[in-house]
Short mmCIF file of C-alpha atoms in Angstrom, two decimals:
data_model
loop_
_atom_site.label_atom_id
_atom_site.label_comp_id
_atom_site.label_asym_id
_atom_site.label_seq_id
_atom_site.Cartn_x
_atom_site.Cartn_y
_atom_site.Cartn_z
CA MET A 1 0.00 0.00 0.00
CA ARG A 2 1.28 3.43 -0.84
CA ALA A 3 2.25 5.83 1.96
CA ASP A 4 -0.34 8.41 0.89
CA GLU A 5 -3.17 5.81 1.05
CA THR A 6 -2.02 4.78 4.53
CA ARG A 7 -2.11 8.40 5.69
CA ALA A 8 -5.62 8.85 4.22
CA LYS A 9 -6.94 5.78 6.06
CA ARG A 10 -5.38 6.95 9.31
CA GLY A 11 -6.94 10.38 8.82
CA ARG A 12 -10.41 8.84 8.48
CA HIS A 13 -10.07 7.12 11.86
CA ALA A 14 -8.27 9.92 13.75
CA PRO A 15 -10.09 11.00 16.91
CA SER A 16 -11.85 14.35 16.70
CA GLU A 17 -11.05 17.32 18.96
CA PRO A 18 -12.99 17.16 22.23
CA SER A 19 -15.82 19.70 22.31
CA PRO A 20 -15.69 22.35 25.06
CA ALA A 21 -17.67 21.69 28.22
CA PRO A 22 -21.02 23.47 28.36
CA ASP A 23 -21.16 26.71 30.35
CA SER A 24 -23.28 26.17 33.45
CA SER A 25 -23.96 29.86 34.17
CA PRO A 26 -27.29 31.22 32.91
CA ALA A 27 -27.20 33.37 29.81
CA PRO A 28 -28.00 37.02 30.39
CA ASP A 29 -31.09 38.54 28.88
CA PRO A 30 -30.48 39.40 25.22
CA SER A 31 -29.56 43.01 24.57
CA PRO A 32 -30.11 44.95 21.34
CA ALA A 33 -27.41 44.80 18.70
CA PRO A 34 -25.26 47.89 18.14
CA ASP A 35 -27.01 50.45 15.96
CA PRO A 36 -24.75 51.60 13.08
CA ASN A 37 -26.58 54.93 13.07
CA MET A 38 -25.56 55.50 16.69
CA GLY A 39 -21.82 55.12 16.09
CA GLY A 40 -21.86 51.44 17.06
CA ARG A 41 -23.32 52.11 20.52
CA ARG A 42 -26.02 49.81 21.81
CA THR A 43 -29.56 51.09 21.75
CA ALA A 44 -31.57 51.32 24.97
CA ALA A 45 -32.13 47.95 26.59
CA PRO A 46 -35.70 46.68 26.91
CA PRO A 47 -37.38 46.58 30.34
CA PRO A 48 -35.92 43.78 32.51
CA THR A 49 -37.74 40.48 32.45
CA PRO A 50 -38.68 38.71 35.72
CA LYS A 51 -35.82 36.25 35.13
CA GLY A 52 -33.39 39.11 34.52
CA SER A 53 -34.54 40.83 37.72
CA ASP A 54 -33.95 37.62 39.68
CA ARG A 55 -30.42 37.29 38.28
CA ARG A 56 -29.65 40.93 39.02
CA ARG A 57 -30.91 40.47 42.59
CA ALA A 58 -28.69 37.40 43.06
CA LEU A 59 -25.63 39.37 41.92
CA LEU A 60 -26.38 42.20 44.35
CA ASP A 61 -26.90 39.67 47.15
CA ALA A 62 -23.46 38.19 46.41
CA ALA A 63 -21.82 41.64 46.51
CA GLU A 64 -23.48 42.45 49.84
CA ARG A 65 -22.39 39.13 51.36
CA ILE A 66 -18.75 39.79 50.43
CA LEU A 67 -18.80 43.35 51.80
CA ILE A 68 -20.39 42.31 55.09
CA ALA A 69 -18.47 39.06 55.68
CA ASP A 70 -15.06 39.76 54.12
CA GLY A 71 -14.76 43.55 53.82
CA HIS A 72 -14.23 45.96 50.95
CA THR A 73 -10.69 44.76 50.23
CA GLN A 74 -12.12 41.45 49.01
CA LEU A 75 -14.76 42.98 46.74
CA SER A 76 -13.66 42.47 43.16
CA MET A 77 -15.75 41.74 40.10
CA ARG A 78 -14.24 38.26 39.89
CA ALA A 79 -15.03 37.58 43.55
CA VAL A 80 -18.66 38.60 43.07
CA ALA A 81 -18.97 36.46 39.94
CA ALA A 82 -17.52 33.47 41.80
CA ALA A 83 -19.81 34.01 44.79
CA ALA A 84 -22.83 34.14 42.48
CA ASP A 85 -21.54 31.12 40.49
CA VAL A 86 -21.58 32.92 37.13
CA ARG A 87 -19.04 33.95 34.54
CA LEU A 88 -17.35 37.35 34.85
CA GLY A 89 -18.90 38.37 31.52
CA HIS A 90 -22.36 37.57 32.88
CA LEU A 91 -21.80 39.90 35.85
CA GLN A 92 -20.43 42.63 33.56
CA TYR A 93 -23.54 42.41 31.37
CA TYR A 94 -25.59 43.72 34.30
CA PHE A 95 -22.87 45.82 35.98
CA PRO A 96 -20.04 46.82 33.61
CA ALA A 97 -17.80 48.16 36.40
CA ARG A 98 -17.43 47.86 40.16
CA ALA A 99 -18.82 51.38 40.65
CA ASP A 100 -22.01 50.36 38.81
CA LEU A 101 -22.35 47.40 41.15
CA ILE A 102 -21.84 49.53 44.27
CA GLY A 103 -24.31 52.12 42.98
CA ALA A 104 -26.93 49.41 42.53
CA VAL A 105 -26.25 48.04 46.05
CA LEU A 106 -26.77 51.56 47.46
CA ASN A 107 -29.91 52.21 45.44
CA ARG A 108 -31.42 48.95 46.62
CA ALA A 109 -30.58 49.82 50.24
CA LEU A 110 -32.31 53.19 49.84
CA GLU A 111 -35.37 51.59 48.26
CA ARG A 112 -35.62 49.08 51.12
CA SER A 113 -35.30 51.87 53.70
CA LEU A 114 -37.95 54.01 52.01
CA HIS A 115 -40.27 51.03 51.80
CA ARG A 116 -39.90 50.27 55.51
CA LEU A 117 -40.32 53.94 56.47
CA ALA A 118 -43.40 54.24 54.25
CA GLU A 119 -44.95 51.27 56.06
CA LEU A 120 -44.02 52.74 59.43
CA THR A 121 -45.48 56.18 58.70
CA GLY A 122 -48.45 54.98 56.65
CA SER A 123 -47.25 56.81 53.53
CA PRO A 124 -48.50 55.55 50.14
CA GLU A 125 -45.87 53.59 48.20
CA GLY A 126 -43.88 55.93 45.96
CA ALA A 127 -45.27 59.08 47.58
CA PRO A 128 -43.25 61.48 49.78
CA LEU A 129 -42.83 60.22 53.32
CA ASP A 130 -45.44 61.42 55.78
CA GLY A 131 -46.01 61.06 59.52
CA GLU A 132 -44.74 62.78 62.62
CA PRO A 133 -41.06 63.84 62.67
CA ALA A 134 -40.33 61.82 65.82
CA GLN A 135 -41.89 58.74 64.23
CA LEU A 136 -39.71 59.07 61.14
CA VAL A 137 -36.56 59.58 63.22
CA ARG A 138 -37.33 56.47 65.29
CA GLY A 139 -37.70 54.45 62.11
CA ILE A 140 -34.39 55.66 60.67
CA LEU A 141 -32.50 55.04 63.91
CA ALA A 142 -34.10 51.59 64.23
CA GLU A 143 -32.43 50.61 60.96
CA GLN A 144 -29.08 51.40 62.55
CA ASP A 145 -29.77 48.60 65.03
CA GLU A 146 -29.12 46.14 62.19
CA PRO A 147 -25.36 45.46 62.46
CA GLU A 148 -25.08 44.01 58.97
CA LEU A 149 -26.54 47.16 57.40
CA THR A 150 -24.16 49.40 59.35
CA ARG A 151 -21.20 47.19 58.39
CA LEU A 152 -22.26 47.29 54.73
CA PHE A 153 -22.23 51.09 54.68
CA ALA A 154 -18.95 51.32 56.60
CA GLU A 155 -17.29 49.14 53.94
CA ILE A 156 -18.78 51.18 51.10
CA TRP A 157 -17.58 54.43 52.71
CA ALA A 158 -14.08 52.93 52.91
CA LEU A 159 -14.21 52.03 49.21
CA ALA A 160 -15.41 55.53 48.31
CA ALA A 161 -12.41 57.07 50.07
CA ARG A 162 -10.07 55.41 47.54
CA ASP A 163 -12.18 55.10 44.38
CA ASP A 164 -13.56 58.23 42.67
CA ALA A 165 -16.16 56.31 40.66
CA ILE A 166 -17.55 54.67 43.79
CA ALA A 167 -17.45 58.04 45.57
CA ASP A 168 -19.68 59.39 42.78
CA ALA A 169 -22.13 56.53 43.40
CA VAL A 170 -22.14 57.28 47.14
CA ARG A 171 -22.78 60.97 46.50
CA ALA A 172 -25.68 60.09 44.19
CA PHE A 173 -27.14 57.90 46.94
CA TYR A 174 -26.98 60.70 49.49
CA ARG A 175 -28.46 63.19 47.02
CA ASP A 176 -31.48 60.90 46.67
CA TYR A 177 -31.67 60.38 50.44
CA THR A 178 -31.49 64.15 51.05
CA ALA A 179 -34.17 64.76 48.41
CA GLN A 180 -36.53 62.44 50.31
CA VAL A 181 -35.92 64.33 53.55
CA ALA A 182 -36.39 67.68 51.76
CA ALA A 183 -39.74 66.45 50.36
CA PHE A 184 -40.81 65.54 53.91
CA LEU A 185 -39.88 69.04 55.11
CA ARG A 186 -41.78 70.78 52.30
CA ARG A 187 -44.84 68.67 53.04
CA HIS A 188 -44.83 69.65 56.71
CA ASP A 189 -43.64 73.25 56.35
CA PRO A 190 -44.59 74.67 52.92
CA GLY A 191 -43.35 78.12 53.95
CA LEU A 192 -39.69 77.03 54.05
CA SER A 193 -37.51 78.51 51.35
CA ASP A 194 -35.76 76.03 49.04
CA ARG A 195 -32.39 77.13 50.44
CA VAL A 196 -33.37 76.54 54.08
CA CYS A 197 -35.16 73.30 53.22
CA GLN A 198 -32.08 71.90 51.46
CA ALA A 199 -29.77 72.99 54.29
CA ARG A 200 -31.94 71.36 56.94
CA ALA A 201 -32.30 68.17 54.93
CA GLU A 202 -28.52 67.92 54.47
CA THR A 203 -27.91 68.63 58.16
CA PHE A 204 -30.38 65.92 59.13
CA VAL A 205 -28.69 63.34 56.89
CA MET A 206 -25.25 64.30 58.22
CA LEU A 207 -26.48 63.98 61.80
CA VAL A 208 -28.12 60.56 61.54
CA GLU A 209 -25.53 59.03 59.21
CA GLY A 210 -22.65 60.18 61.38
CA ALA A 211 -24.51 58.85 64.40
CA ALA A 212 -24.52 55.39 62.79
CA LEU A 213 -20.75 55.08 63.33
CA PHE A 214 -21.07 55.92 67.03
CA ARG A 215 -24.26 53.97 67.75
CA SER A 216 -22.87 50.84 66.05
CA GLY A 217 -19.89 50.68 68.41
CA ILE A 218 -17.40 51.34 65.60
CA ALA A 219 -16.44 54.80 66.89
CA SER A 220 -17.88 54.79 70.41
CA GLU A 221 -20.15 53.00 72.84
CA ARG A 222 -23.86 53.63 72.60
CA SER A 223 -25.76 55.24 75.48
CA ASP A 224 -29.45 55.85 76.20
CA ASP A 225 -28.83 59.48 77.15
CA THR A 226 -27.08 60.19 73.85
CA ASP A 227 -29.81 58.40 71.90
CA ALA A 228 -32.46 60.55 73.58
CA GLU A 229 -30.61 63.74 72.71
CA LEU A 230 -30.06 62.54 69.16
CA MET A 231 -33.77 61.84 68.81
CA ARG A 232 -34.65 65.33 70.09
CA MET A 233 -32.22 67.15 67.78
CA ALA A 234 -33.06 65.12 64.67
CA ALA A 235 -36.81 65.51 65.19
CA ARG A 236 -36.35 69.25 65.72
CA LEU A 237 -34.71 69.54 62.28
CA LEU A 238 -37.81 67.97 60.71
CA ALA A 239 -40.41 69.87 62.72
CA PRO A 240 -42.19 72.93 61.26
CA GLU A 241 -40.84 76.30 62.34
CA VAL A 242 -42.97 78.14 64.92
#
């Protein structure tokens, strides 16, 4: 038999290349293809599907677990992807950068807080917060009794001190928080000027957020006398002028 026939027969029986193992992580929701009329940029994504919302929630849960359990130094995109058991590209589909992920964690925390405060004060969902100032202050300070929530924010503040993009996300969070407090003030004291209303809202947020470090035990020990004075001063900032 000629050498070339032998090689042909061997070629017919040569084992094929093994196919790659299937990817176990769920595929992200499909996004629109780049629009050539928009310079190659993607067009606006469609509203999230229920499945996409569930996947997004699982990614945020993974990021929160790392921040609370391991600290901000361990929060990387790869660590979050591993904790959520997905590919890095899957995480980056929903959150292209770490700052986007942190911003979403903060926004979800604000939404949860507003929901709880709305229930506490009897405010309609999505409407400006209502109720008595002291009642609202009690609700906000009660959230500081959750050690995991306080630890989460402490780690995010530490990240913001070293990362400008994350600092921008933190500032956006506090702008939204302050806007909610300002809306409460306008509802209870329509005669306040915009300038005074904004200043009082910012002072209130500074007071209660700074108090979180002390009341959590991170910066000091908590005391009933200090809590009572904090309640009085914070409620006074929200009360109508007489």
